[in-house]
């Protein structure tokens, strides 16, 4: 199973689309690793620099409709090869969300007030998030405080994360 | 309680429900192109599972970058080509016979009412125009689809649009779908199927219905659907005439793929669209839409007519009617990409290609290239394009470029002016 813990990258914007996550010109790559330098290269967000801000991050916290647009699974893969296996948002575009779980990664949906709370309390701090799958808790910590936030995911999604993705599960069951 | 079209299709295709709200469906079609499929193939090979569930249900095309532009895209094409040959996938469309996936697959008669279809391409929702449940998926879903012929979906909720009245001259399906996306916003239909119904849709050609369904994803929709009717039967007749004794019989069979009157909808919108004006996008989201009159005068550097949204013969005819005996503005680059070889041939025979060329357009082979900035037709930093495509994301057609989405008529008129204009000024 993948690692679901580490430093948080806060992206304070809604509708971050798949072209921003990984531009189409890189879809000619046929290995996931080749996508690594290009994650969020075209993201329109004040002050964001993909060369510096992604370094050593493992979790993204963002607003609404993350991953809208293309079906390209290159978007989760670009996250994965950068060590980011968790995205927490108010909601996700369907295909992107399914792609995350199909790859054994987390796309966790939280109500608006909890997303607001995370931004208000933690976005200006050096924050770490750990996903406790069995207890369905998001554990948020900084040097001087911590929180536990409940999350809900379906049984299918949980199974895909635990089994490492859809291909293995489907091969056993269909 | 009655059922929606999507619920009926789910009932007819459900293999099982391994978890609550998880329907595993049997697939009638798995469509493939050379950008998202090769990684699925490579992964299946690496897992020792280089198999396909049914070569007759898999259809493949090289369309995003064709002819190959470099060694990497040549390699992608080669992986798909070799795989199709290895597994006896007869319906494989390579250069010379290839076209934009969502235009060529319906044209070849591969879609039927009531089908389940997936493809590693978000605009797969286009095929819902035939009353099918067609959804874009990622490479892993595609991989399982290829291997096992199944895909998992949550229960489909449905939004219904009842579109009354009729479209004014100079207003098209593209204007209508831009208006609908504006109403829904970019995630207003997430996880939902959008049903397009009413007299406006009844009067539409299959091409126009495909334009409507094509952009369902831009409101987040899983699929867009229209109810099958005699227009659907007429479009498919060449491919189904051996299955039915008459068109009426085919219509009767296909008519089971409509929603019940008492079906449960998430929301129903009803509009009289008789006063709808041509629409154009601004900004970087497809719900940023204004009537063309509020965008008139916006300078453009390139005009692109093509793509899975508006590269069909109907679209080229509409544009050609405006461009006939005229020249495009000196400061504009005009590009037209007929979406399939058959469309190209029809356009040649009808004199449409000549009209485009005489007007100053460059005519390319059928390809998706410009729409997503993958091969030809890329914008320079700071340039803008009047485009009949489906997405205006930042940098979509090239870093620093801006895309304005519009109908072929608006695009053609804008090419003449070198700035966004209302095509109705060029009519009659």
Coordinates of C-alpha atoms in Angstrom, one line a residue:
Chain A
X1 CA 0.0 0.0 0.0
X2 CA 1.1 3.6 -0.7
X3 CA 2.1 6.1 1.9
X4 CA -0.7 8.5 2.9
X5 CA 1.2 10.9 5.1
X6 CA 3.3 14.0 4.8
X7 CA 3.6 17.8 4.3
X8 CA 0.6 19.7 2.9
X9 CA 0.4 21.8 -0.2
X10 CA -2.5 24.2 0.1
X11 CA -3.9 25.3 -3.3
X12 CA -6.5 28.0 -2.6
X13 CA -8.5 27.8 -5.8
X14 CA -11.5 26.0 -7.3
X15 CA -11.8 24.3 -10.6
X16 CA -8.1 23.4 -11.0
X17 CA -8.3 21.4 -14.2
X18 CA -6.4 18.5 -15.7
X19 CA -4.6 20.8 -18.2
X20 CA -3.2 22.7 -15.3
X21 CA -2.3 19.6 -13.4
X22 CA -0.4 18.1 -16.4
X23 CA -0.6 19.9 -19.8
X24 CA -1.5 17.8 -22.9
X25 CA 1.9 18.3 -24.5
X26 CA 3.3 15.8 -21.9
X27 CA 0.8 13.1 -22.7
X28 CA 3.3 11.8 -25.2
X29 CA 5.3 10.3 -22.3
X30 CA 4.8 6.6 -21.9
X31 CA 6.3 6.3 -18.4
X32 CA 4.8 7.8 -15.3
X33 CA 8.2 8.9 -14.0
X34 CA 8.7 11.2 -17.0
X35 CA 5.8 13.3 -15.9
X36 CA 7.5 14.3 -12.6
X37 CA 8.9 17.8 -13.4
X38 CA 5.7 19.0 -15.1
X39 CA 3.1 18.6 -12.3
X40 CA 1.0 21.8 -12.0
X41 CA 3.2 23.6 -14.5
X42 CA 0.4 25.7 -15.9
X43 CA -1.5 26.3 -12.6
X44 CA -2.9 29.8 -12.5
X45 CA -2.6 30.7 -8.8
X46 CA -0.9 33.8 -7.4
X47 CA 2.5 33.2 -5.9
X48 CA 2.5 29.5 -6.8
X49 CA 5.7 28.1 -8.3
X50 CA 5.6 24.5 -9.3
X51 CA 9.4 24.1 -9.2
X52 CA 9.6 25.0 -5.5
X53 CA 6.2 24.6 -3.8
X54 CA 5.7 20.9 -4.7
X55 CA 9.0 19.8 -3.2
X56 CA 8.6 17.3 -0.3
X57 CA 4.8 17.7 -0.2
X58 CA 2.6 14.5 0.1
X59 CA -0.9 15.9 0.5
X60 CA -2.9 18.6 -1.4
X61 CA -5.7 20.5 0.2
X62 CA -7.8 22.5 -2.2
X63 CA -11.3 23.9 -2.9
X64 CA -14.0 22.8 -5.3
X65 CA -14.2 20.6 -8.5
X66 CA -10.5 19.6 -8.5
X67 CA -9.4 17.6 -11.6
X68 CA -12.2 18.9 -13.9
X69 CA -11.6 18.4 -17.7
X70 CA -9.8 15.6 -19.3
X71 CA -9.9 11.9 -18.5
X72 CA -6.1 11.7 -18.5
X73 CA -4.9 9.5 -15.7
X74 CA -1.6 11.3 -16.2
X75 CA -3.0 13.8 -13.7
X76 CA -3.0 11.3 -10.7
X77 CA 0.2 9.7 -12.0
X78 CA 1.9 13.1 -12.0
X79 CA 0.9 13.5 -8.4
X80 CA 1.9 9.9 -7.5
X81 CA 5.5 10.2 -9.0
X82 CA 5.9 13.4 -6.9
X83 CA 4.9 11.5 -3.8
X84 CA 1.5 13.0 -3.5
X85 CA -1.1 10.2 -2.9
X86 CA -3.8 12.3 -1.2
X87 CA -5.9 15.2 -2.4
X88 CA -8.5 16.7 0.0
X89 CA -11.2 18.9 -1.5
X90 CA -14.7 20.1 -1.2
X91 CA -15.5 17.9 -4.3
X92 CA -13.9 16.4 -7.3
X93 CA -14.6 15.9 -11.0
X94 CA -15.9 12.4 -11.4
X95 CA -13.3 10.9 -13.7
X96 CA -10.4 12.4 -11.8
X97 CA -11.8 11.1 -8.5
X98 CA -12.3 7.6 -9.9
X99 CA -8.8 7.6 -11.4
X100 CA -7.3 8.4 -8.0
X101 CA -9.0 5.4 -6.3
X102 CA -8.3 3.2 -9.3
X103 CA -4.7 4.0 -8.7
X104 CA -5.0 3.2 -5.0
X105 CA -4.8 6.9 -4.0
X106 CA -7.1 9.1 -1.9
X107 CA -9.4 11.8 -3.2
X108 CA -11.2 12.8 0.0
X109 CA -14.2 15.0 0.0
X110 CA -14.9 17.2 3.0
X111 CA -17.8 19.6 3.6
X112 CA -17.0 23.3 2.8
X113 CA -16.8 24.3 6.5
X114 CA -14.1 21.7 7.1
X115 CA -12.1 22.8 4.0
X116 CA -12.5 26.4 5.2
X117 CA -11.2 25.4 8.6
X118 CA -8.2 23.7 7.2
X119 CA -7.3 26.8 5.1
X120 CA -8.0 29.2 7.9
X121 CA -6.1 27.3 10.6
X122 CA -3.3 25.6 8.7
X123 CA -2.5 27.1 5.3
X124 CA 0.1 29.5 6.5
X125 CA 1.9 26.9 8.7
X126 CA 4.2 24.0 8.1
X127 CA 1.5 21.4 8.3
X128 CA 1.5 17.6 8.1
X129 CA -1.5 15.4 7.3
X130 CA -1.8 11.6 7.9
X131 CA -4.7 9.5 6.7
X132 CA -5.8 6.8 9.1
X133 CA -7.8 4.5 6.8
X134 CA -9.1 2.1 9.5
X135 CA -10.4 4.9 11.7
X136 CA -11.5 7.2 8.8
X137 CA -9.6 10.1 10.3
X138 CA -7.5 12.9 8.8
X139 CA -4.8 13.7 11.4
X140 CA -3.5 17.3 11.0
X141 CA -0.5 18.5 12.9
X142 CA 1.8 21.4 13.2
X143 CA 4.6 22.1 15.7
X144 CA 2.1 23.4 18.2
X145 CA -1.3 22.0 17.5
X146 CA -3.2 19.0 16.0
X147 CA -6.7 18.0 14.9
X148 CA -8.5 14.9 13.9
X149 CA -11.1 15.3 11.2
X150 CA -13.6 12.5 10.2
X151 CA -14.0 11.6 6.6
X152 CA -16.3 9.3 4.8
X153 CA -15.4 7.2 1.8
X154 CA -17.4 4.3 0.2
X155 CA -16.5 0.7 0.7
X156 CA -15.5 0.3 -2.9
X157 CA -13.0 3.2 -2.6
X158 CA -11.6 1.9 0.6
X159 CA -11.2 -1.6 -1.0
X160 CA -9.4 -0.1 -4.0
X161 CA -6.9 1.8 -1.7
X162 CA -6.3 -1.3 0.3
X163 CA -5.8 -3.5 -2.7
X164 CA -3.6 -1.0 -4.5
X165 CA -6.1 -0.2 -7.3
X166 CA -8.8 -1.5 -9.7
X167 CA -6.8 -3.8 -12.0
X168 CA -5.8 -6.2 -9.3
X169 CA -9.3 -6.2 -7.7
X170 CA -11.1 -6.6 -11.1
X171 CA -8.7 -9.4 -12.1
X172 CA -9.6 -11.4 -9.0
X173 CA -13.4 -10.7 -9.2
X174 CA -14.4 -10.5 -12.9
Chain B
X1 CA -41.5 5.0 -9.5
X2 CA -40.4 4.9 -13.1
X3 CA -36.8 4.8 -14.3
X4 CA -34.6 7.2 -16.2
X5 CA -32.9 6.1 -19.4
X6 CA -29.5 5.7 -17.5
X7 CA -31.2 3.6 -14.8
X8 CA -32.7 1.3 -17.5
X9 CA -29.3 0.9 -19.2
X10 CA -27.7 0.1 -15.8
X11 CA -30.4 -2.5 -15.1
X12 CA -29.8 -4.2 -18.4
X13 CA -26.0 -4.3 -18.0
X14 CA -25.4 -4.9 -14.3
X15 CA -23.0 -7.7 -13.5
X16 CA -23.2 -7.2 -9.8
X17 CA -23.1 -4.6 -7.0
X18 CA -20.0 -5.6 -5.0
X19 CA -20.5 -2.7 -2.6
X20 CA -23.4 -0.3 -2.0
X21 CA -23.8 2.3 -4.8
X22 CA -21.2 0.5 -6.9
X23 CA -22.6 -1.0 -10.1
X24 CA -20.3 -3.1 -12.2
X25 CA -21.6 -2.9 -15.8
X26 CA -21.0 -5.1 -18.8
X27 CA -19.6 -3.1 -21.6
X28 CA -20.9 -3.1 -25.2
X29 CA -18.0 -1.0 -26.6
X30 CA -14.6 0.0 -25.5
X31 CA -13.2 2.7 -27.7
X32 CA -9.5 3.5 -27.7
X33 CA -7.1 6.1 -29.0
X34 CA -3.3 6.4 -29.1
X35 CA -2.8 8.8 -26.2
X36 CA -4.5 7.0 -23.2
X37 CA -4.5 3.4 -24.4
X38 CA -0.8 2.6 -25.0
X39 CA 0.0 2.9 -21.2
X40 CA -2.9 0.5 -20.5
X41 CA -1.5 -1.9 -23.1
X42 CA 2.0 -1.6 -21.7
X43 CA 0.8 -2.2 -18.1
X44 CA -1.3 -5.2 -19.1
X45 CA 1.8 -6.7 -20.9
X46 CA 3.9 -6.0 -17.8
X47 CA 1.3 -7.8 -15.6
X48 CA 1.3 -10.8 -18.0
X49 CA -2.3 -10.1 -18.9
X50 CA -2.0 -9.0 -22.6
X51 CA -5.5 -10.1 -23.5
X52 CA -8.7 -8.5 -24.7
X53 CA -12.2 -9.5 -23.6
X54 CA -13.7 -9.3 -27.1
X55 CA -11.9 -7.9 -30.1
X56 CA -15.2 -7.2 -31.9
X57 CA -16.3 -4.9 -29.2
X58 CA -13.0 -2.9 -29.1
X59 CA -12.6 -0.1 -31.7
X60 CA -9.4 1.9 -31.9
X61 CA -8.1 5.0 -33.8
X62 CA -5.0 7.1 -34.0
X63 CA -6.4 10.6 -33.9
X64 CA -4.8 12.9 -31.4
X65 CA -1.5 13.3 -33.1
X66 CA -1.5 12.1 -36.6
X67 CA 0.7 12.0 -38.6
X68 CA 3.1 11.3 -35.7
X69 CA 5.0 14.5 -34.9
X70 CA 8.1 13.0 -33.1
X71 CA 9.5 9.7 -31.9
X72 CA 7.4 9.6 -28.8
X73 CA 4.1 9.9 -30.7
X74 CA 5.4 7.5 -33.3
X75 CA 5.9 5.0 -30.5
X76 CA 2.4 5.6 -29.1
X77 CA 1.0 4.8 -32.5
X78 CA 3.1 1.8 -32.9
X79 CA 2.0 0.3 -29.5
X80 CA -1.7 0.7 -30.5
X81 CA -1.1 -0.6 -34.0
X82 CA 0.8 -3.7 -32.9
X83 CA -1.8 -4.4 -30.2
X84 CA -4.7 -4.2 -32.6
X85 CA -3.0 -6.5 -35.0
X86 CA -1.9 -8.9 -32.2
X87 CA -5.5 -9.3 -30.9
X88 CA -7.4 -9.2 -34.1
X89 CA -9.0 -5.9 -33.5
X90 CA -10.4 -5.4 -37.0
X91 CA -11.9 -1.9 -36.5
X92 CA -8.6 -0.1 -36.2
X93 CA -8.3 3.2 -38.0
X94 CA -4.8 4.3 -38.9
X95 CA -3.6 7.1 -41.0
X96 CA -5.4 7.6 -44.3
X97 CA -8.6 6.1 -42.7
X98 CA -8.4 7.8 -39.3
X99 CA -10.6 10.5 -37.9
X100 CA -11.5 12.2 -34.6
X101 CA -12.8 9.4 -32.4
X102 CA -16.2 10.8 -31.4
X103 CA -16.9 11.6 -35.1
X104 CA -15.6 8.4 -36.7
X105 CA -17.0 5.8 -34.4
X106 CA -20.7 6.9 -34.8
X107 CA -20.1 7.4 -38.5
X108 CA -19.0 3.7 -38.8
X109 CA -22.2 2.6 -37.0
X110 CA -20.6 1.4 -33.8
X111 CA -23.1 3.0 -31.4
X112 CA -26.6 1.8 -30.6
X113 CA -29.3 3.0 -28.2
X114 CA -29.0 1.3 -24.9
X115 CA -25.3 0.6 -25.2
X116 CA -22.7 1.0 -22.5
X117 CA -19.5 2.6 -23.8
X118 CA -16.3 3.7 -22.2
X119 CA -13.2 5.4 -23.7
X120 CA -10.1 7.0 -22.2
X121 CA -11.3 10.4 -23.4
X122 CA -13.6 12.7 -21.5
X123 CA -15.7 13.6 -24.5
X124 CA -17.0 10.1 -24.8
X125 CA -20.3 11.5 -23.5
X126 CA -20.8 12.5 -27.2
X127 CA -22.2 9.0 -28.0
X128 CA -25.1 9.6 -25.6
X129 CA -26.7 11.4 -28.5
X130 CA -27.8 7.9 -29.6
X131 CA -29.5 7.1 -26.3
X132 CA -26.4 5.2 -25.0
X133 CA -24.6 5.5 -21.6
X134 CA -21.2 6.6 -22.8
X135 CA -18.6 7.8 -20.3
X136 CA -15.0 9.0 -20.4
X137 CA -12.7 7.1 -18.1
X138 CA -9.0 7.0 -17.1
X139 CA -6.4 4.5 -18.3
X140 CA -7.0 2.1 -15.4
X141 CA -10.8 1.8 -16.1
X142 CA -9.9 1.4 -19.8
X143 CA -7.4 -1.3 -18.9
X144 CA -10.0 -3.3 -17.0
X145 CA -12.5 -2.6 -19.8
X146 CA -10.1 -4.1 -22.3
X147 CA -9.3 -7.1 -20.1
X148 CA -12.7 -7.9 -18.6
X149 CA -15.3 -5.9 -20.5
X150 CA -16.6 -4.3 -17.3
X151 CA -16.5 -0.9 -15.6
X152 CA -17.8 0.3 -12.2
X153 CA -20.1 3.3 -11.8
X154 CA -22.0 4.9 -9.0
X155 CA -25.8 5.1 -9.3
X156 CA -26.6 7.6 -12.1
X157 CA -28.6 10.6 -11.0
X158 CA -30.1 12.5 -13.9
X159 CA -30.8 16.2 -14.7
X160 CA -33.3 16.8 -17.4
X161 CA -33.5 19.7 -19.8
X162 CA -36.8 20.3 -21.5
X163 CA -35.9 22.6 -24.4
X164 CA -39.0 24.2 -26.0
X165 CA -39.4 26.6 -28.9
X166 CA -37.0 26.5 -31.8
X167 CA -33.5 27.8 -32.6
X168 CA -33.4 31.1 -34.4
X169 CA -31.5 31.3 -37.7
X170 CA -27.8 31.6 -37.0
X171 CA -28.2 29.9 -33.6
X172 CA -27.0 26.3 -33.3
X173 CA -26.6 23.4 -30.9
X174 CA -23.2 24.8 -29.9
X175 CA -24.8 28.0 -28.7
X176 CA -27.4 26.0 -26.8
X177 CA -24.9 23.8 -25.0
X178 CA -22.8 26.9 -24.1
X179 CA -25.9 28.4 -22.6
X180 CA -26.7 25.2 -20.7
X181 CA -23.2 25.0 -19.3
X182 CA -23.5 28.6 -18.2
X183 CA -26.7 27.8 -16.4
X184 CA -25.3 24.6 -14.7
X185 CA -21.7 25.9 -14.1
X186 CA -18.6 23.7 -14.6
X187 CA -19.6 21.3 -11.8
X188 CA -23.3 21.6 -11.8
X189 CA -23.8 18.1 -13.3
X190 CA -20.9 16.3 -11.6
X191 CA -21.7 12.5 -11.2
X192 CA -24.9 13.1 -13.2
X193 CA -26.3 12.2 -16.6
X194 CA -27.8 15.2 -18.5
X195 CA -30.9 14.4 -20.5
X196 CA -31.6 16.7 -23.4
X197 CA -35.3 16.6 -24.4
X198 CA -38.0 18.7 -26.0
X199 CA -39.0 20.0 -29.4
X200 CA -35.7 21.6 -30.0
X201 CA -33.8 18.3 -29.6
X202 CA -36.5 16.4 -31.5
X203 CA -35.9 18.7 -34.5
X204 CA -32.1 18.4 -34.3
X205 CA -29.9 16.2 -36.6
X206 CA -27.7 13.5 -35.0
X207 CA -24.7 15.8 -35.7
X208 CA -26.3 18.6 -33.6
X209 CA -27.3 16.1 -30.8
X210 CA -23.7 14.9 -30.7
X211 CA -22.5 18.6 -30.3
X212 CA -24.9 18.9 -27.4
X213 CA -23.9 15.7 -25.7
X214 CA -20.2 16.3 -26.4
X215 CA -20.0 19.1 -23.9
X216 CA -21.9 17.5 -21.1
X217 CA -18.6 16.8 -19.4
X218 CA -17.9 20.6 -19.4
X219 CA -20.6 20.9 -16.8
X220 CA -19.1 17.8 -15.0
X221 CA -21.7 15.4 -16.5
X222 CA -20.9 11.7 -16.7
X223 CA -22.9 11.4 -19.9
X224 CA -25.2 13.5 -22.0
X225 CA -28.1 11.7 -23.5
X226 CA -30.9 12.2 -26.1
X227 CA -33.8 9.8 -26.6
X228 CA -33.6 7.6 -29.7
X229 CA -36.2 8.5 -32.4
X230 CA -36.6 8.2 -36.1
X231 CA -33.7 10.6 -36.7
X232 CA -31.5 8.1 -34.8
X233 CA -32.9 5.2 -36.8
X234 CA -32.3 7.0 -40.1
X235 CA -28.7 7.7 -39.1
X236 CA -28.1 4.1 -38.2
X237 CA -30.2 2.5 -40.9
X238 CA -27.3 1.6 -43.2
X239 CA -25.8 -0.5 -40.3
X240 CA -29.0 -2.0 -38.9
X241 CA -31.1 -2.8 -42.0
X242 CA -30.3 -6.5 -41.7
X243 CA -31.5 -6.6 -38.1
X244 CA -35.0 -5.1 -38.7
X245 CA -37.7 -5.6 -41.3
X246 CA -38.5 -1.9 -41.3
X247 CA -37.5 1.5 -39.8
X248 CA -40.7 1.4 -37.8
X249 CA -39.6 -1.9 -36.2
X250 CA -36.2 -0.5 -35.4
X251 CA -37.8 2.6 -33.8
X252 CA -40.1 0.4 -31.7
X253 CA -37.1 -1.6 -30.4
X254 CA -35.0 1.5 -29.7
X255 CA -37.9 3.4 -28.1
X256 CA -37.5 1.3 -25.0
X257 CA -34.5 3.4 -24.3
X258 CA -36.3 6.5 -23.0
X259 CA -37.0 7.6 -19.5
X260 CA -40.4 6.8 -17.9
X261 CA -42.7 9.8 -17.3
X262 CA -42.6 9.3 -13.5
X263 CA -38.8 8.8 -13.4
X264 CA -36.9 10.4 -10.5
X265 CA -34.8 13.4 -11.6
X266 CA -32.3 15.3 -9.5
X267 CA -33.5 18.5 -11.2
X268 CA -35.6 19.5 -14.2
X269 CA -34.9 22.6 -16.2
X270 CA -37.4 23.9 -18.7
X271 CA -36.6 26.7 -21.2
X272 CA -38.1 28.2 -24.2
X273 CA -35.0 28.9 -26.2
X274 CA -36.6 30.8 -29.1
X275 CA -34.8 34.0 -28.1
X276 CA -31.4 32.4 -27.6
X277 CA -28.6 34.3 -29.2
X278 CA -25.2 33.0 -30.4
X279 CA -22.9 32.4 -27.4
X280 CA -19.2 32.8 -26.9
X281 CA -16.9 32.0 -24.0
X282 CA -14.5 34.4 -22.3
X283 CA -11.9 33.5 -19.6
X284 CA -10.6 30.1 -18.9
X285 CA -13.7 28.1 -17.9
X286 CA -16.4 26.8 -20.2
X287 CA -19.2 28.3 -18.0
X288 CA -17.8 31.8 -18.7
X289 CA -20.2 32.4 -21.5
X290 CA -21.7 35.6 -23.0
X291 CA -24.0 36.4 -25.9
X292 CA -21.8 37.1 -28.9
X293 CA -23.0 40.7 -29.0
X294 CA -21.2 41.4 -25.7
X295 CA -17.9 40.0 -27.2
X296 CA -17.9 41.7 -30.6
X297 CA -14.6 43.3 -31.4
X298 CA -12.5 40.9 -29.4
X299 CA -9.3 40.5 -31.4
X300 CA -8.3 37.0 -32.6
X301 CA -5.2 35.6 -34.2
X302 CA -6.4 32.2 -35.2
X303 CA -9.7 30.6 -36.1
X304 CA -10.1 26.9 -35.7
X305 CA -13.0 24.9 -37.2
X306 CA -12.9 21.2 -36.3
X307 CA -12.8 18.8 -33.3
X308 CA -15.2 16.2 -31.9
X309 CA -17.6 19.1 -31.1
X310 CA -17.9 20.8 -34.4
X311 CA -15.8 19.1 -37.2
X312 CA -18.7 17.3 -38.8
X313 CA -20.1 18.0 -42.3
X314 CA -23.0 20.0 -41.0
X315 CA -20.5 22.3 -39.2
X316 CA -18.4 22.7 -42.3
X317 CA -21.5 23.5 -44.4
X318 CA -22.6 26.2 -42.0
X319 CA -19.1 27.8 -42.0
X320 CA -18.7 27.5 -45.8
X321 CA -22.0 29.3 -46.3
X322 CA -20.6 32.3 -44.5
X323 CA -17.1 32.1 -46.1
X324 CA -18.3 31.6 -49.7
X325 CA -16.7 34.2 -52.1
X326 CA -15.1 36.0 -49.2
X327 CA -11.5 36.3 -47.8
X328 CA -10.6 36.0 -44.2
X329 CA -8.9 38.9 -42.5
X330 CA -5.2 39.3 -43.3
X331 CA -4.2 39.1 -39.7
X332 CA -6.0 35.8 -39.0
X333 CA -4.8 32.3 -39.5
X334 CA -7.7 30.1 -40.5
X335 CA -7.5 26.3 -39.9
X336 CA -10.2 23.8 -40.7
X337 CA -9.9 20.1 -39.8
X338 CA -12.7 17.9 -41.3
X339 CA -13.2 15.3 -38.5
X340 CA -13.1 12.2 -40.7
X341 CA -12.0 11.1 -44.1
X342 CA -15.7 10.7 -45.2
X343 CA -16.5 14.2 -44.0
X344 CA -13.4 15.4 -45.9
X345 CA -14.6 13.6 -49.1
X346 CA -18.1 15.0 -48.8
X347 CA -16.7 18.5 -48.3
X348 CA -14.6 18.1 -51.4
X349 CA -17.5 16.9 -53.5
X350 CA -19.7 19.7 -52.3
X351 CA -17.1 22.3 -53.1
X352 CA -16.7 23.2 -49.4
X353 CA -13.0 22.6 -49.3
X354 CA -12.6 25.0 -52.2
X355 CA -14.6 27.6 -50.4
X356 CA -12.4 27.3 -47.3
X357 CA -9.2 27.4 -49.4
X358 CA -10.3 30.3 -51.5
X359 CA -11.2 32.2 -48.3
X360 CA -7.6 31.6 -47.0
X361 CA -8.1 28.7 -44.7
X362 CA -5.5 25.9 -44.3
X363 CA -7.2 22.5 -44.5
X364 CA -5.6 19.8 -42.4
X365 CA -6.1 16.1 -42.3
X366 CA -8.7 14.7 -39.7
X367 CA -7.1 15.0 -36.2
X368 CA -7.7 16.4 -32.7
X369 CA -4.3 18.1 -32.7
X370 CA -5.2 21.8 -32.3
X371 CA -8.0 21.4 -29.8
X372 CA -5.7 20.3 -26.9
X373 CA -2.5 21.8 -28.2
X374 CA -0.9 18.4 -28.8
X375 CA 0.3 18.8 -32.4
X376 CA -0.7 21.3 -35.1
X377 CA -2.3 24.7 -34.6
X378 CA -0.7 25.7 -31.3
X379 CA -1.0 29.4 -30.2
X380 CA 1.9 31.6 -29.3
X381 CA 2.0 33.4 -25.9
X382 CA -0.6 36.1 -25.8
X383 CA -2.5 34.9 -28.8
X384 CA -6.2 34.1 -29.0
X385 CA -8.3 31.7 -31.0
X386 CA -11.9 31.7 -32.1
X387 CA -12.5 28.0 -31.9
X388 CA -15.3 25.4 -32.4
X389 CA -13.7 23.1 -29.8
X390 CA -15.0 22.3 -26.3
X391 CA -12.5 23.6 -23.8
X392 CA -11.1 27.1 -23.1
X393 CA -8.8 26.1 -20.2
X394 CA -5.7 28.3 -19.7
X395 CA -3.1 27.3 -22.2
X396 CA -5.3 24.7 -23.7
X397 CA -4.1 25.4 -27.3
X398 CA -0.6 26.4 -26.2
X399 CA 1.0 28.1 -23.2
X400 CA -0.2 31.7 -22.8
X401 CA -3.0 31.4 -25.4
X402 CA -6.6 32.1 -25.0
X403 CA -9.5 30.1 -26.5
X404 CA -13.0 31.5 -27.2
X405 CA -15.5 28.7 -27.8
X406 CA -18.2 29.3 -30.3
X407 CA -20.3 27.8 -33.1
X408 CA -18.8 27.2 -36.6
X409 CA -20.9 30.1 -37.9
X410 CA -19.5 32.6 -35.3
X411 CA -16.0 31.2 -36.0
X412 CA -16.3 31.7 -39.7
X413 CA -17.7 35.2 -39.4
X414 CA -15.0 36.1 -36.9
X415 CA -12.4 34.9 -39.4
X416 CA -13.7 37.4 -41.9
X417 CA -13.4 40.2 -39.4
X418 CA -10.3 39.3 -37.5
X419 CA -12.3 39.8 -34.4
X420 CA -15.3 38.2 -32.8
X421 CA -18.4 39.1 -34.6
X422 CA -22.1 38.0 -35.0
X423 CA -22.5 35.7 -37.9
X424 CA -26.1 36.9 -38.4
X425 CA -24.6 40.0 -40.0
X426 CA -23.4 37.7 -42.9
X427 CA -26.7 36.0 -43.6
X428 CA -29.0 36.6 -46.6

